[in-house]
mmCIF file of C-alpha atoms in Angstrom:
data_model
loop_
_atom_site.group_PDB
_atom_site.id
_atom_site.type_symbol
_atom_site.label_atom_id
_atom_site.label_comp_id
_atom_site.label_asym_id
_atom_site.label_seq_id
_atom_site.Cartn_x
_atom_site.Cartn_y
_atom_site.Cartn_z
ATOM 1 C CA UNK A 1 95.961 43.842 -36.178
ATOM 2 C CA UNK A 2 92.513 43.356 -34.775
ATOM 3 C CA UNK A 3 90.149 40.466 -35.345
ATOM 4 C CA UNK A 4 87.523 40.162 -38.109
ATOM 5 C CA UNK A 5 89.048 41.453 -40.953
ATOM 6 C CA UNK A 6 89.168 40.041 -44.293
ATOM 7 C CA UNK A 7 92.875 39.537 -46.198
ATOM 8 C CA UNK A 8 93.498 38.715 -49.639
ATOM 9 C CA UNK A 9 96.863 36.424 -50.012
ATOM 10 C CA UNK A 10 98.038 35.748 -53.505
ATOM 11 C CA UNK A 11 100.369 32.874 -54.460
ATOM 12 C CA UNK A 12 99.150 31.524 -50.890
ATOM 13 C CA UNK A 13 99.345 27.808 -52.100
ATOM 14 C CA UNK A 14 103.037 27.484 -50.955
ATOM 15 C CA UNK A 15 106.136 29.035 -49.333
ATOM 16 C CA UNK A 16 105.585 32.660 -48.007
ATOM 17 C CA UNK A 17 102.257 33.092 -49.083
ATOM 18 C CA UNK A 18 101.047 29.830 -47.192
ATOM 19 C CA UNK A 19 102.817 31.439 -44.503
ATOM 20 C CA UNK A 20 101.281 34.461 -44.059
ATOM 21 C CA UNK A 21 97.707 33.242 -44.972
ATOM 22 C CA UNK A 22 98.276 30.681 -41.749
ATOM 23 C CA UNK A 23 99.581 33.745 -39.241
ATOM 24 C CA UNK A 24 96.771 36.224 -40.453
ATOM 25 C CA UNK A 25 94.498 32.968 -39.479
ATOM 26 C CA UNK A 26 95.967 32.745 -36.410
ATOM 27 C CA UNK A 27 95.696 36.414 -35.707
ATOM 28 C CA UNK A 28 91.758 35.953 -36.430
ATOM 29 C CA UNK A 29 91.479 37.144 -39.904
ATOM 30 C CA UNK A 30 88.567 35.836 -42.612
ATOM 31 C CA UNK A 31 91.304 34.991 -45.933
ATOM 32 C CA UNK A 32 90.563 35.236 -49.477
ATOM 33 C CA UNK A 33 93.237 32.666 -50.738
ATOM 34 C CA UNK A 34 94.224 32.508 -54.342
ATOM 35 C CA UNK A 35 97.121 30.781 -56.717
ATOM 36 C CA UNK A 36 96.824 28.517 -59.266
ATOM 37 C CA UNK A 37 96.482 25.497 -57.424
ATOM 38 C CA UNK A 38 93.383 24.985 -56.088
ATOM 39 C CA UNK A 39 93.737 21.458 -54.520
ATOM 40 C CA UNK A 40 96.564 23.238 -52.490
ATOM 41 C CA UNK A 41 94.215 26.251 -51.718
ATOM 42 C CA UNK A 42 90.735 23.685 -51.001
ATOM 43 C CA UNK A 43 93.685 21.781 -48.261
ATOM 44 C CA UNK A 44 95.036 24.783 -46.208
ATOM 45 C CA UNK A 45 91.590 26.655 -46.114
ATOM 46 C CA UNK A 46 90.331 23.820 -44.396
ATOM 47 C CA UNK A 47 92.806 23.307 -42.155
ATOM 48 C CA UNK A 48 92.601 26.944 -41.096
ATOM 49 C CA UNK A 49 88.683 26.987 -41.246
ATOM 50 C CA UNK A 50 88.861 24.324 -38.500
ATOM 51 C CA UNK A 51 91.750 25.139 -36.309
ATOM 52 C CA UNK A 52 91.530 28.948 -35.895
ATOM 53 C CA UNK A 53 87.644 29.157 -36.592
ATOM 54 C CA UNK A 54 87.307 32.126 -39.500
ATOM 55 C CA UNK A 55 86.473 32.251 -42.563
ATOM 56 C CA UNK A 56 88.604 30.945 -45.735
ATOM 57 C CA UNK A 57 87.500 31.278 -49.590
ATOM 58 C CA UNK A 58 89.383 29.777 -52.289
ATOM 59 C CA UNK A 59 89.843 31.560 -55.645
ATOM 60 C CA UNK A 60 92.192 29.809 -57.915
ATOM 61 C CA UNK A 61 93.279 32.086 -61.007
ATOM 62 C CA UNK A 62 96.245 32.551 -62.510
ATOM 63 C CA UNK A 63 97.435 36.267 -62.528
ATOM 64 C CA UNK A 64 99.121 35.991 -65.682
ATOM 65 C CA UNK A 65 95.955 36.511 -67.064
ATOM 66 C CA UNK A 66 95.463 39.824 -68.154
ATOM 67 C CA UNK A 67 91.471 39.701 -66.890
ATOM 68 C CA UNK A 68 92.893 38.044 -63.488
ATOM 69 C CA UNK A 69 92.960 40.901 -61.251
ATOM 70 C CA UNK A 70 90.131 42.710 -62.314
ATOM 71 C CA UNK A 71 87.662 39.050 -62.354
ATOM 72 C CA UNK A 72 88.940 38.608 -58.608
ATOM 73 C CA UNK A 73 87.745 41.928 -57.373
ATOM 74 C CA UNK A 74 84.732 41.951 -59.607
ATOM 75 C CA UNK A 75 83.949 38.511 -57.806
ATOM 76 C CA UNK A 76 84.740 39.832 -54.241
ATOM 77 C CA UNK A 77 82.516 42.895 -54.894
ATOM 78 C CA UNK A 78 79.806 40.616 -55.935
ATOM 79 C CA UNK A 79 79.958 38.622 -53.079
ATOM 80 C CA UNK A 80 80.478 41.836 -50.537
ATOM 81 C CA UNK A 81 83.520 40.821 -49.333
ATOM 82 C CA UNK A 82 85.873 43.892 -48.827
ATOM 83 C CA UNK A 83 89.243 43.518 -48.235
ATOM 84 C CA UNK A 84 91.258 44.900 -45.341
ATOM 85 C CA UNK A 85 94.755 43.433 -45.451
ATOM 86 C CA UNK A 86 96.132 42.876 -49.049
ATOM 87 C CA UNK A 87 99.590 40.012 -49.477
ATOM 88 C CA UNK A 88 100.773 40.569 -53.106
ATOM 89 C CA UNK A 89 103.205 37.387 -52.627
ATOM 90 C CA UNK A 90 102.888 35.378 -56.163
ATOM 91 C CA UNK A 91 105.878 35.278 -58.099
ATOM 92 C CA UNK A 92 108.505 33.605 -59.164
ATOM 93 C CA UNK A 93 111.386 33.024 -61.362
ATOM 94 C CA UNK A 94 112.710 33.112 -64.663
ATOM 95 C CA UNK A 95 116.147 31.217 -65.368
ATOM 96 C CA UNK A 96 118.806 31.959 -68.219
ATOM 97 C CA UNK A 97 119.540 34.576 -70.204
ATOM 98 C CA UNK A 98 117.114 37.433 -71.119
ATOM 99 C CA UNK A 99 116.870 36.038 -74.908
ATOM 100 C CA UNK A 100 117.068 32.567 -74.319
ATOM 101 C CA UNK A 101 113.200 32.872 -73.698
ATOM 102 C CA UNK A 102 110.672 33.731 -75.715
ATOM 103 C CA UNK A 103 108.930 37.299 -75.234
ATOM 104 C CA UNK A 104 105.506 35.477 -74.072
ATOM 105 C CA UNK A 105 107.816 33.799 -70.946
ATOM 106 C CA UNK A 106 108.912 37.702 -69.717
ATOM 107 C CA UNK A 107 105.521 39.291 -70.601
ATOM 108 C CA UNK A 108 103.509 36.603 -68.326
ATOM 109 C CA UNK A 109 106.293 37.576 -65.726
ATOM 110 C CA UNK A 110 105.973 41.093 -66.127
ATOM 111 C CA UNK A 111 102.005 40.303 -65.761
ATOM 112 C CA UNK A 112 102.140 38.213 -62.332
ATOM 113 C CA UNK A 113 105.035 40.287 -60.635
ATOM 114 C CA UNK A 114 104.484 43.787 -61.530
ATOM 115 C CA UNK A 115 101.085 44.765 -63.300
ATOM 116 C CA UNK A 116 99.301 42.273 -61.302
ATOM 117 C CA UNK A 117 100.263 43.272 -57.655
ATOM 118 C CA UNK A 118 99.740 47.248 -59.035
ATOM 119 C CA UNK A 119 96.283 46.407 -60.388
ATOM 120 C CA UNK A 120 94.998 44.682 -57.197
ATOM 121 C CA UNK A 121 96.077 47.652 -54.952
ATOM 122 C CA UNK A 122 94.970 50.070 -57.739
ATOM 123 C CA UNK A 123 91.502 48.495 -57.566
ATOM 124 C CA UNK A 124 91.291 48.084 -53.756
ATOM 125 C CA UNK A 125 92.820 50.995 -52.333
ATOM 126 C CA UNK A 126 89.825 53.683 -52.796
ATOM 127 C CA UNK A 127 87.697 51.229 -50.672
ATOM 128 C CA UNK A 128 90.274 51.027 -47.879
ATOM 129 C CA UNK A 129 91.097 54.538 -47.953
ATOM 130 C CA UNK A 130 87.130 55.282 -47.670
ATOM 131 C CA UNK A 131 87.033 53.019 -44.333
ATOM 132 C CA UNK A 132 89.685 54.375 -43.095
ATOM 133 C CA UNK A 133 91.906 51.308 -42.336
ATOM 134 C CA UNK A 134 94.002 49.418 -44.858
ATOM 135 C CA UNK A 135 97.302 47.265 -44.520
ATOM 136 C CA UNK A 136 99.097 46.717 -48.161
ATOM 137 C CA UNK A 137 102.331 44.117 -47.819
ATOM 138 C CA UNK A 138 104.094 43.929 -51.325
ATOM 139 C CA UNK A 139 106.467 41.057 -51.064
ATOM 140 C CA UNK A 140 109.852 42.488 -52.697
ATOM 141 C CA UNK A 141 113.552 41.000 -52.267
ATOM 142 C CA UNK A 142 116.660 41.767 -51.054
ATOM 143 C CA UNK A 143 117.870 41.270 -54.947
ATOM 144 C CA UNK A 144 115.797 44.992 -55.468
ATOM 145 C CA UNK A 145 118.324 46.591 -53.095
ATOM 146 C CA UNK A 146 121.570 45.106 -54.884
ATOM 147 C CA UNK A 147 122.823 45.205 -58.402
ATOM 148 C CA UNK A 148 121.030 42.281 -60.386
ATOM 149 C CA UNK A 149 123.156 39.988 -62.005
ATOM 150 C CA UNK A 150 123.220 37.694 -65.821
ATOM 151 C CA UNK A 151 120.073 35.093 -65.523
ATOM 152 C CA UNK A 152 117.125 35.401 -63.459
ATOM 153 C CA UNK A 153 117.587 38.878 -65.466
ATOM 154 C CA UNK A 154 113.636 40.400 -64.895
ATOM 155 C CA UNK A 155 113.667 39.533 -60.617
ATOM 156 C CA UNK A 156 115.971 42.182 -59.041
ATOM 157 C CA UNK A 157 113.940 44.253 -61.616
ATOM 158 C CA UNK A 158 110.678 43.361 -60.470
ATOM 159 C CA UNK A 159 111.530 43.574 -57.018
ATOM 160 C CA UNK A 160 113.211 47.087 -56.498
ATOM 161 C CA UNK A 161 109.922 48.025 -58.729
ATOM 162 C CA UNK A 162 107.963 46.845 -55.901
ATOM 163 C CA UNK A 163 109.994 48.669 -53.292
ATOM 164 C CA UNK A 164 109.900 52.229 -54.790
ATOM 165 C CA UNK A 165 105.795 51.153 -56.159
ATOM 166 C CA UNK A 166 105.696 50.614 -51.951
ATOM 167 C CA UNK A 167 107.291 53.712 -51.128
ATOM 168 C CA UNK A 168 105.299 56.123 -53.094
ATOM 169 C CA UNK A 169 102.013 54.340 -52.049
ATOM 170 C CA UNK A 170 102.848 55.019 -48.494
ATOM 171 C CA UNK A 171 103.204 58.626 -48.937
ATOM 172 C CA UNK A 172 100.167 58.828 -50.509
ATOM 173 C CA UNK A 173 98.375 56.843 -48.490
ATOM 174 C CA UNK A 174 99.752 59.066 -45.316
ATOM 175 C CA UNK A 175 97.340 59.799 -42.758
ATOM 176 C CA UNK A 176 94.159 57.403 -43.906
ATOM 177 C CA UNK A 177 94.833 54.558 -42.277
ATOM 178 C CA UNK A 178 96.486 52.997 -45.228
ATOM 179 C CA UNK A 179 99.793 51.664 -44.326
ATOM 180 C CA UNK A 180 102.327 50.137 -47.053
ATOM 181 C CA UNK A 181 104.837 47.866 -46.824
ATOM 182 C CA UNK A 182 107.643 46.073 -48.966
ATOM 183 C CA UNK A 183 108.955 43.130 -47.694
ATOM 184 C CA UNK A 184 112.176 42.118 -48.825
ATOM 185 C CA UNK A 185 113.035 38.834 -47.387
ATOM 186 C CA UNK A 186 116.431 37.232 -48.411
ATOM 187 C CA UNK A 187 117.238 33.944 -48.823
ATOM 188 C CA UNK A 188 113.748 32.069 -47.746
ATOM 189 C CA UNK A 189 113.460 28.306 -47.146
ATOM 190 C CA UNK A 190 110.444 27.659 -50.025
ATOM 191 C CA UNK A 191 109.445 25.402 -52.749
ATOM 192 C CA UNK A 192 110.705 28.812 -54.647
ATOM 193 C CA UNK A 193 114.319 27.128 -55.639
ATOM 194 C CA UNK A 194 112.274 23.534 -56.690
ATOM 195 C CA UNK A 195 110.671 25.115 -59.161
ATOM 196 C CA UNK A 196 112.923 27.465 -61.055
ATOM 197 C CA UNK A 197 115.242 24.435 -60.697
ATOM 198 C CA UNK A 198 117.889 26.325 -58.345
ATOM 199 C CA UNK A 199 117.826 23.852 -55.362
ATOM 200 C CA UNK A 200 120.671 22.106 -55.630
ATOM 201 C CA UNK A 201 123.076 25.322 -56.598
ATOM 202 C CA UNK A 202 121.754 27.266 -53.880
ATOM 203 C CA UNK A 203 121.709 24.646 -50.984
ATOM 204 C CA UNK A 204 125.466 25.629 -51.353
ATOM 205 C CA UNK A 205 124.329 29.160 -49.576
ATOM 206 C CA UNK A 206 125.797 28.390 -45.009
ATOM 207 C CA UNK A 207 122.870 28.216 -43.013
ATOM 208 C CA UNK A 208 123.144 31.599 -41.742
ATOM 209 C CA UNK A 209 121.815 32.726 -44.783
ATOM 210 C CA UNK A 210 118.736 31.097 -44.444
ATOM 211 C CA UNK A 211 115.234 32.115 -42.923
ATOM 212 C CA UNK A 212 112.013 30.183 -42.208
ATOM 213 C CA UNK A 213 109.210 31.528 -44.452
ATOM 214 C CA UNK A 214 106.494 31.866 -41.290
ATOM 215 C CA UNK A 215 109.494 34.073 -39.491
ATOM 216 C CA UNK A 216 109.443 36.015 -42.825
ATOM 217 C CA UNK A 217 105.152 36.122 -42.848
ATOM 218 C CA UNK A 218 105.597 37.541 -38.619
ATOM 219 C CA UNK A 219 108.223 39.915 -39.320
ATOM 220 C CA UNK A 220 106.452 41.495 -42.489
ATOM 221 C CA UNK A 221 102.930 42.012 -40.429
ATOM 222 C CA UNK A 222 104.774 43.316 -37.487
ATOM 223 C CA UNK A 223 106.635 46.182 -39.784
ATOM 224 C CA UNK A 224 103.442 46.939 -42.025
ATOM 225 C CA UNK A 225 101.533 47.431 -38.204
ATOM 226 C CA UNK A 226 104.749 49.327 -37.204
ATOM 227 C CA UNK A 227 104.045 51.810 -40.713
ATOM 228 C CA UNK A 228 107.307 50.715 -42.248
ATOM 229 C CA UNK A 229 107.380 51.216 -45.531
ATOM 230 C CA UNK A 230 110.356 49.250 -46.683
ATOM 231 C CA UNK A 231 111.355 46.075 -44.439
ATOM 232 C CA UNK A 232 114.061 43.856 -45.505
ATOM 233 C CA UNK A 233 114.026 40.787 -42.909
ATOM 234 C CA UNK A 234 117.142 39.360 -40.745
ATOM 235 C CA UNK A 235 120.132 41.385 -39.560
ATOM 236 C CA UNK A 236 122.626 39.238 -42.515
ATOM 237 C CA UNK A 237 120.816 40.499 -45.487
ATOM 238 C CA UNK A 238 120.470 44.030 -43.640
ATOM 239 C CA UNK A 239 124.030 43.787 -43.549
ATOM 240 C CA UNK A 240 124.357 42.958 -47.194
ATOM 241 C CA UNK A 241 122.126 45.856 -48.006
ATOM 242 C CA UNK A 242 124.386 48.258 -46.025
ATOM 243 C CA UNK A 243 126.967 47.317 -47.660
ATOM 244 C CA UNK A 244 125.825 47.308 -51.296
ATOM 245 C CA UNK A 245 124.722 50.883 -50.346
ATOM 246 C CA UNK A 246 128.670 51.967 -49.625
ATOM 247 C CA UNK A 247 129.876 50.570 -52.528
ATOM 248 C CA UNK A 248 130.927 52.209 -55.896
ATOM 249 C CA UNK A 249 128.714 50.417 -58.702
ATOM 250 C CA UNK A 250 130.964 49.610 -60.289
ATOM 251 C CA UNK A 251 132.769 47.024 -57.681
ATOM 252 C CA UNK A 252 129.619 46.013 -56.340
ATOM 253 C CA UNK A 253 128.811 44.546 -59.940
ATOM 254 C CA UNK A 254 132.038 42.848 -60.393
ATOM 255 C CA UNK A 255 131.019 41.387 -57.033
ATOM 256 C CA UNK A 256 127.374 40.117 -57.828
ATOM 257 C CA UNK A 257 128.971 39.184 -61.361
ATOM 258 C CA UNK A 258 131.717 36.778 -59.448
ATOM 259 C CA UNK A 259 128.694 35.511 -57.058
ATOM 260 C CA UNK A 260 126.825 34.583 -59.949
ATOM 261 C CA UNK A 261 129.185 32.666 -62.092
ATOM 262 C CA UNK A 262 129.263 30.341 -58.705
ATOM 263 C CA UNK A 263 125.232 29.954 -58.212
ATOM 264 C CA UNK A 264 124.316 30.671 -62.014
ATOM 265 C CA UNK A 265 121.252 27.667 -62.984
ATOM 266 C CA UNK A 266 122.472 26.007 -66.800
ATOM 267 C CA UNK A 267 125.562 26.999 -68.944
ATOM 268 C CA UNK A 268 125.036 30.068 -71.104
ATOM 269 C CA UNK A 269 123.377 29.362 -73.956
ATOM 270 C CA UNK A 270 123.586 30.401 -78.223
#
C-alpha cells in the first residue's frame, strides 16, 4: 500500500482493530479511528501521531446508533477527509440463548455487525471507485464458514453475511481499483473473550489454536493488496474450514453441537 492515504478503522480501541490501525500507521497511513471509547482512541492516536509521524483523528460513536454511520461520513466530508482504506472491525458478542435476550440486545447487534459495516462501504464506495483506488477489509470469522452452534446464536450469522456481502462487492468492484476483502481470523488473542465473559471457557482452546491479533491485522492487508476476496488466517483454521466443507451437514452439526456443550458461556436458561 503506498504512503499518504487516509484509513478509517472501526472498533480500533482494542484487539484487532488497534492492530490494524497501528500497522496501517506503520505503513504511513493518516487514520480516522473510531469506537466507543474515546480515552482509548485520544491514547493510541497519540502514540501513533508521534512514533510513525501521520496523521490520527479520533471519532468516538457508537455504531449501534442508527444515525452513526451516516454522522461519521457526513463529518469526514465536512472536514475533506476522503477515505482510501476502509477496516469494518467493531463487533462483538452476544451470549445465551436467542430468547434469553431481549429484541433491543439482537437489533443493536444486527446494527453494529451487519447494517453498520454495509452502510459505511455503501456511503464510501462511489468516492473510491471515482479515484480509482480503494481497499475495503470486512473483518468476518472462521464461525461464517462452519455450522453455528446454540448461544452466541446471531455471530456465525453475522459473519458468513460479511463473507458473501465481501464477495459480491469484489465482483462489482472488479477492475476500479476497488479491492474487497473478508477476513476471517480464528481464534484471536483479544480483550474479545473478557468482555462477552468467555475467557476462562475458552483459555481451555491448546495454543495452536491461537493467533496474535497484529499477525491477524498483517495477514489481512497483505491478502486485500493481493485482491483476495475471502482470507481466513493460519493454516489450523484453514484446515478446519476444509474440513467443514467435506462434511455432510448433518455430522458436521452434531460435531459443532458436541464442541459447544464443552465451551458453551452459562447453563441454559427458562
Amino acid at each position: 500500500m503506498a504512503s499518504n492515504r487516509r484509513a478509517l478503522v472501526t472498533g480500533a480501541s482494542a484487539g484487532i482493530g488497534e492492530a490494524f490501525a497501528r500497522e496501517l500507521a506503520r505503513r504511513g497511513h493518516d487514520l480516522v479511528l473510531t469506537a466507543r471509547r474515546a480515552d482509548r482512541l485520544e491514547a493510541l492516536a497519540k502514540e501513533l501521531r508521534e512514533r510513525h509521524a501521520i496523521e490520527a483523528i479520533v471519532a468516538p460513536l457508537d455504531l449501534g446508533r442508527a444515525d452513526g454511520p451516516e454522522a461519521l461520513v457526513a463529518a469526514l466530508e465536512a472536514q475533506g477527509l476522503s477515505i482510501d482504506v476502509l477496516v469494518n472491525n467493531a463487533g462483538y458478542g452476544v451470549p445465551g440463548y436467542f430468547e434469553d435476550q431481549p429484541w433491543s440486545t439482537h437489533a443493536a447487534f444486527i446494527q453494529v455487525l451487519m447494517t453498520a459495516p454495509s452502510e459505511l462501504v455503501y456511503r464510501l464506495l462511489p468516492a473510491m471507485k471515482a479515484r480509482g483506488y480503494g481497499r475495503i477489509l470486512n473483518i468476518a470469522s472462521l464461525a461464517g464458514h462452519v455450522p453455528g452452534s446454540a448461544g452466541h446464536t446471531l455471530y456465525a450469522a453475522s459473519k458468513a453475511y460479511l463473507i458473501k456481502f465481501s464477495q459480491s462487492l469484489a465482483l462489482e468492484c472488479a477492475g476500479t481499483g476497488v479491492h474487497v476483502t473478508a477476513v476471517c481470523p480464528g481464534f484471536t488473542r483479544s480483550e474479545f473473550h473478557d468482555v462477552t465473559g468467555s475467557r476462562e471457557l475458552v483459555s481451555k482452546m491448546p495454543d495452536f489454536m491461537w493467533m496474535d491479533a497484529p499477525t491477524v491485522a498483517r495477514q489481512g492487508l497483505e491478502a486485500v493488496e493481493a485482491g483476495k476476496a475471502v482470507y481466513v488466517n493460519g493454516r489450523v483454521n484453514n484446515a478446519i474450514k476444509g474440513l467443514f466443507r467435506l462434511l455432510p451437514d448433518a455430522l458436521a452439526l452434531r460435531m459443532v453441537a458436541r464442541q459447544g456443550r464443552r465451551f458453551r458461556t452459562g447453563p441454559r436458561q427458562g
